[in-house]
PDB file of C-alpha atoms in Angstrom:
ATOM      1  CA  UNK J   1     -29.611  50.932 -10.909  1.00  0.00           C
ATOM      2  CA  UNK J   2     -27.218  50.701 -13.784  1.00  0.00           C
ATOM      3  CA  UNK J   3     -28.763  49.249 -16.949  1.00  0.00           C
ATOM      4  CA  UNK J   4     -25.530  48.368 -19.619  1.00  0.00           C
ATOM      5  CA  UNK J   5     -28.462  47.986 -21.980  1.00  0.00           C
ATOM      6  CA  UNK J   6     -27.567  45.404 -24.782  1.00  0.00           C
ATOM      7  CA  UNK J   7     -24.353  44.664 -26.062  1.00  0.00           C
ATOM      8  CA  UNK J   8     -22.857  42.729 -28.244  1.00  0.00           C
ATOM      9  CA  UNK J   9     -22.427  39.478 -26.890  1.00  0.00           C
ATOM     10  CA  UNK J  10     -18.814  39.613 -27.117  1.00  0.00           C
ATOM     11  CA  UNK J  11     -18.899  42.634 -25.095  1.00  0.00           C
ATOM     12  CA  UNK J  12     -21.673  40.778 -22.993  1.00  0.00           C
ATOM     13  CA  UNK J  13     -19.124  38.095 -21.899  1.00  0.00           C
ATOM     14  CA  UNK J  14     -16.443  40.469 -21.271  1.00  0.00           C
ATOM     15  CA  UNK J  15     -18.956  41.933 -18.861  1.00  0.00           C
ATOM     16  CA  UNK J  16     -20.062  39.167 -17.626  1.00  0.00           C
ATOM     17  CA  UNK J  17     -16.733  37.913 -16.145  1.00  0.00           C
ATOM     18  CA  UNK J  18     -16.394  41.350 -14.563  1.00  0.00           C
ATOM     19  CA  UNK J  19     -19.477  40.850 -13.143  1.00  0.00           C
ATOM     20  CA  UNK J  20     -18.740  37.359 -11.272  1.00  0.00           C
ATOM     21  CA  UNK J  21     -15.052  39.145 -10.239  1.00  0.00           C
ATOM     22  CA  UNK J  22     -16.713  42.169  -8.741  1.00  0.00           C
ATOM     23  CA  UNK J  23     -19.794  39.775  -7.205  1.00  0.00           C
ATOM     24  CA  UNK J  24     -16.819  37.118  -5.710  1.00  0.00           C
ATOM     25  CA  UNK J  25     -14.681  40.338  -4.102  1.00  0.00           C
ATOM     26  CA  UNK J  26     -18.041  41.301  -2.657  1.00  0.00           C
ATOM     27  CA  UNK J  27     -19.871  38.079  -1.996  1.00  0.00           C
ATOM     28  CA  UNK J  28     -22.935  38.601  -3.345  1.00  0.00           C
ATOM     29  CA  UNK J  29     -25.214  36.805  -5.650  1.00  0.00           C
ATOM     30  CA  UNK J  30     -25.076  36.640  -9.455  1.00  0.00           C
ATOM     31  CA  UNK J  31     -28.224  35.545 -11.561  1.00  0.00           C
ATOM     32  CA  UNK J  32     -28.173  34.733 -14.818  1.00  0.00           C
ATOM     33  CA  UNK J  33     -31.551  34.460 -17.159  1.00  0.00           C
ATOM     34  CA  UNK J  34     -31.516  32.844 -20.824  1.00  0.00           C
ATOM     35  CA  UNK J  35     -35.355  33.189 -23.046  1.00  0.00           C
ATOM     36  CA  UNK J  36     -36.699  33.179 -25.845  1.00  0.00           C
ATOM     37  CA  UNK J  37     -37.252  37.053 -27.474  1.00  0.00           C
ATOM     38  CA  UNK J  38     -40.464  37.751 -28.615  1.00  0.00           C
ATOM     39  CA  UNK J  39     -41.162  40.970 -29.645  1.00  0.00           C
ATOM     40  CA  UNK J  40     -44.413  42.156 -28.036  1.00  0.00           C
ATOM     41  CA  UNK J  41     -47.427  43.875 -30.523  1.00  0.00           C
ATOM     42  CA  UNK J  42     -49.319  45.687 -28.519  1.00  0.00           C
ATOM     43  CA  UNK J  43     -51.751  46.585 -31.295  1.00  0.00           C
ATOM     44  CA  UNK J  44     -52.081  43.185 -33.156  1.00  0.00           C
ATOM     45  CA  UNK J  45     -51.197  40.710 -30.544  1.00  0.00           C
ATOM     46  CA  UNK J  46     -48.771  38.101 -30.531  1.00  0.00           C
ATOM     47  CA  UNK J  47     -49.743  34.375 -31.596  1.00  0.00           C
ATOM     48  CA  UNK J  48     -47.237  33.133 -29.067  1.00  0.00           C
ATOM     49  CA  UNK J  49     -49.537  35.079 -26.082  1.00  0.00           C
ATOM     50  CA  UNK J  50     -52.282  33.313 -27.387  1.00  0.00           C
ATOM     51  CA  UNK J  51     -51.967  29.819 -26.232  1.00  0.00           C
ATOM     52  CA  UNK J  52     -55.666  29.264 -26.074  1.00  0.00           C
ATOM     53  CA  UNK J  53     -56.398  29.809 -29.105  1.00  0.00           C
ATOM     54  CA  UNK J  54     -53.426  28.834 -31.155  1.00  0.00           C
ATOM     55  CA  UNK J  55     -51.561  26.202 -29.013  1.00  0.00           C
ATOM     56  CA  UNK J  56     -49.185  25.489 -31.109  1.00  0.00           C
ATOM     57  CA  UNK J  57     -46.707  28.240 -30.159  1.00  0.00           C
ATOM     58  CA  UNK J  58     -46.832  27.225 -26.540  1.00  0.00           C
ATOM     59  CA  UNK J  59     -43.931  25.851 -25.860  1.00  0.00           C
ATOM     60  CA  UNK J  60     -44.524  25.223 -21.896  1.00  0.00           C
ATOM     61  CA  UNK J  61     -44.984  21.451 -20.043  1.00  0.00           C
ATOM     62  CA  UNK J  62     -48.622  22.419 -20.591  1.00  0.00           C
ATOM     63  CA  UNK J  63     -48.202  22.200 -24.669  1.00  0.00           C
ATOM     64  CA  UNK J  64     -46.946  18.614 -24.606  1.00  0.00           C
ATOM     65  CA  UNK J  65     -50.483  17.369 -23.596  1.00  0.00           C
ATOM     66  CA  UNK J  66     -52.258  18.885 -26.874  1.00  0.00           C
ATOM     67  CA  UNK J  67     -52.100  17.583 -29.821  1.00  0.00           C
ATOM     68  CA  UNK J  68     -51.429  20.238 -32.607  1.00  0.00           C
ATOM     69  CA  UNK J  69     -51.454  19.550 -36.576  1.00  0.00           C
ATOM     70  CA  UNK J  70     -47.746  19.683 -38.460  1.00  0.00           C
ATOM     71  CA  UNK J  71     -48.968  22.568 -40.753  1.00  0.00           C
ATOM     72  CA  UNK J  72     -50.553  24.603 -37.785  1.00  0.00           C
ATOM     73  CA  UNK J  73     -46.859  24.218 -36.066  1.00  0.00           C
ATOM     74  CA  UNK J  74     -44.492  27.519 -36.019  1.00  0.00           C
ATOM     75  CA  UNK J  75     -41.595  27.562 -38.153  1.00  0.00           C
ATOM     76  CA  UNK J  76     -40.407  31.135 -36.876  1.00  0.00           C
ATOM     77  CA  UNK J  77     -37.009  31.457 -35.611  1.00  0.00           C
ATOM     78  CA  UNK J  78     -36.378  33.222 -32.424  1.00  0.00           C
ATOM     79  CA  UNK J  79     -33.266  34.584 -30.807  1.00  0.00           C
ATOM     80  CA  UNK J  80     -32.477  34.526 -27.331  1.00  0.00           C
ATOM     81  CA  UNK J  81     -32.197  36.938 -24.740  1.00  0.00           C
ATOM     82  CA  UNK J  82     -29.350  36.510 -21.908  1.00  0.00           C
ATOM     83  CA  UNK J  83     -29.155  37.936 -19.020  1.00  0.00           C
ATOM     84  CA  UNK J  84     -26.388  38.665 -15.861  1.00  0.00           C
ATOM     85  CA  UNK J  85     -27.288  40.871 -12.531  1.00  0.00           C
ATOM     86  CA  UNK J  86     -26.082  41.227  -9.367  1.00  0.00           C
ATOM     87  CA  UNK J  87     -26.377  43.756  -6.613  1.00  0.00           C
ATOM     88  CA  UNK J  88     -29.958  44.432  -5.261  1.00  0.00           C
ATOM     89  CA  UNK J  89     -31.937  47.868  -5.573  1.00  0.00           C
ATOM     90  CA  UNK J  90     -30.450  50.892  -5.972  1.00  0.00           C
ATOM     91  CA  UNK J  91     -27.075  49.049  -6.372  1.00  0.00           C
ATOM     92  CA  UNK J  92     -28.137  46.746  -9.064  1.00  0.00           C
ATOM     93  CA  UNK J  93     -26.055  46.638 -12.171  1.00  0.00           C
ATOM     94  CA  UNK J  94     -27.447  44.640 -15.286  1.00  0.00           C
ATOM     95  CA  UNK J  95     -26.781  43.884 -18.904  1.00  0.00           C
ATOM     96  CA  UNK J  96     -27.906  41.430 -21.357  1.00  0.00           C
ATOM     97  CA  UNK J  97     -27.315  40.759 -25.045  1.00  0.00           C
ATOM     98  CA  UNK J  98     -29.398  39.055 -28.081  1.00  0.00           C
ATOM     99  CA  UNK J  99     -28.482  35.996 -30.062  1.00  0.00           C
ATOM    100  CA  UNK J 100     -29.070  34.685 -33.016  1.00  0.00           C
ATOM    101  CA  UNK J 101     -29.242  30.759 -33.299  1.00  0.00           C
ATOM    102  CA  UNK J 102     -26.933  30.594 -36.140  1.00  0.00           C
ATOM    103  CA  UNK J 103     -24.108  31.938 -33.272  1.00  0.00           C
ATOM    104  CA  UNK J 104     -25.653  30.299 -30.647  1.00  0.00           C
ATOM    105  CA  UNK J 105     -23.567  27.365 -30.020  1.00  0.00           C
ATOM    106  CA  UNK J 106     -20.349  29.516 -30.748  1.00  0.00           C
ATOM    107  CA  UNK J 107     -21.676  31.992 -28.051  1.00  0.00           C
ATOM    108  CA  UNK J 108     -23.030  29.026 -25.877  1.00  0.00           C
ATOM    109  CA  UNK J 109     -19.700  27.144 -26.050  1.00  0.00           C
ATOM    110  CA  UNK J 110     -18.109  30.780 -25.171  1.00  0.00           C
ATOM    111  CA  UNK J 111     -20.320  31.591 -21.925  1.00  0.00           C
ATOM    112  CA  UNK J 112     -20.313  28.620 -20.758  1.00  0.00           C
ATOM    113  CA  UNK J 113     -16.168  28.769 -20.158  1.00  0.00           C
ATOM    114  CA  UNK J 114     -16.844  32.056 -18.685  1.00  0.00           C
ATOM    115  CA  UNK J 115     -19.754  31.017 -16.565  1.00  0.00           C
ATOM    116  CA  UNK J 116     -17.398  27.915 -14.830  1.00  0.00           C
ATOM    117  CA  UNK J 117     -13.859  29.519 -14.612  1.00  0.00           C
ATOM    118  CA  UNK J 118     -15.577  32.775 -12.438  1.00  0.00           C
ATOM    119  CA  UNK J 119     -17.455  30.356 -10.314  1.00  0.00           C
ATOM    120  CA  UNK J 120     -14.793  29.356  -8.019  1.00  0.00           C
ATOM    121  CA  UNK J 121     -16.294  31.162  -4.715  1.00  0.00           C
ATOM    122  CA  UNK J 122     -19.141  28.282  -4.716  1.00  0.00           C
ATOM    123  CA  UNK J 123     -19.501  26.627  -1.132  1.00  0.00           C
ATOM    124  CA  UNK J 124     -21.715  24.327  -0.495  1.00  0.00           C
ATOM    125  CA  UNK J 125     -24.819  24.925   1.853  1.00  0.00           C
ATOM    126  CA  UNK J 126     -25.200  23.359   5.371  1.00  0.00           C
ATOM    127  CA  UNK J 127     -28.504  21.761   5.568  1.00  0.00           C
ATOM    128  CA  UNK J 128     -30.475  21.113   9.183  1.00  0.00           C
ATOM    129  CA  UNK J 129     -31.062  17.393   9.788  1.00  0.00           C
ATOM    130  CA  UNK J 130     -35.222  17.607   9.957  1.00  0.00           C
ATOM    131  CA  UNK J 131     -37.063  16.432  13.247  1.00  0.00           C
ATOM    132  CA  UNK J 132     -37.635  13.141  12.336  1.00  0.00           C
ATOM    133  CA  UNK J 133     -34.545  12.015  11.084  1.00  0.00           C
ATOM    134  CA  UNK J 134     -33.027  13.394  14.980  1.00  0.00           C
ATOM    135  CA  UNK J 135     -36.123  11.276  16.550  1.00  0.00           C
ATOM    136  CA  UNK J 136     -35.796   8.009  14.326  1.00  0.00           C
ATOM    137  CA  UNK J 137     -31.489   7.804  15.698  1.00  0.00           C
ATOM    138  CA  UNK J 138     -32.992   8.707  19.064  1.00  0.00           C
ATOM    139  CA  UNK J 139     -35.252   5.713  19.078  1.00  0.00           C
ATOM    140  CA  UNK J 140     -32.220   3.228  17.379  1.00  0.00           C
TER     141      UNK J 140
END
């Protein structure tokens, strides 16, 4: 497993389109991952594990049904984390970068273009027709 570690994101979508080349020669899959970075304290916790207790950093489906006051509400800024693999096991090959939201929609607007021009070895999947759709044209 080869781990690029993280790079710059300019580097990352350099990468990234060598990545989708190399995965289209070989016709495997590519994944891609985007989250939000929150840097784990092991020895004081972090408020945004802690959705019990302080609900207001939950920012899951679950979140929208509680009510939380404006001044409880985080105002911290996170940056995210993106992600590219491909390859399986020992074969794997990774590498991700960090950004900031103040480059974000430069960088989104950036890998984006990359992310549609190297998908051009998409086909489209052949789905089975289920039971009952081959029963209900018997019956007709």
């Amino acid at each position: 497993m080869a781990n690029e570690g993280s790079l710059a994101p300019e580097e990352f979508l350099v990468k990234a389109s060598e990545f989708f080349k190399i995965a289209n020669e070989k016709g495997i899959a590519v994944r891609l991952t985007v989250k939000r970075l929150v840097k784990h304290d092991p020895v004081l916790g972090n408020a945004e594990f802690d959705t019990i207790d302080k609900p207001h950093y939950d920012v899951s489906k679950v979140a929208t049904s509680v009510t939380v006051q404006d001044n409880l509400s985080s105002q911290e800024i996170y940056p995210l984390l993106f992600r590219i693999t491909y390859g399986s096991h020992a074969n794997k090959q990774k590498c991700s970068t960090v950004v900031n939201p103040d480059v974000l929609d430069k960088f989104w607007l950036d890998y984006s273009s990359v992310v549609k021009s190297s998908m051009n070895g998409l086909v489209k999947k052949k789905k089975s027709k289920s039971k009952s759709s081959k029963e209900k044209k018997k019956n007709v």
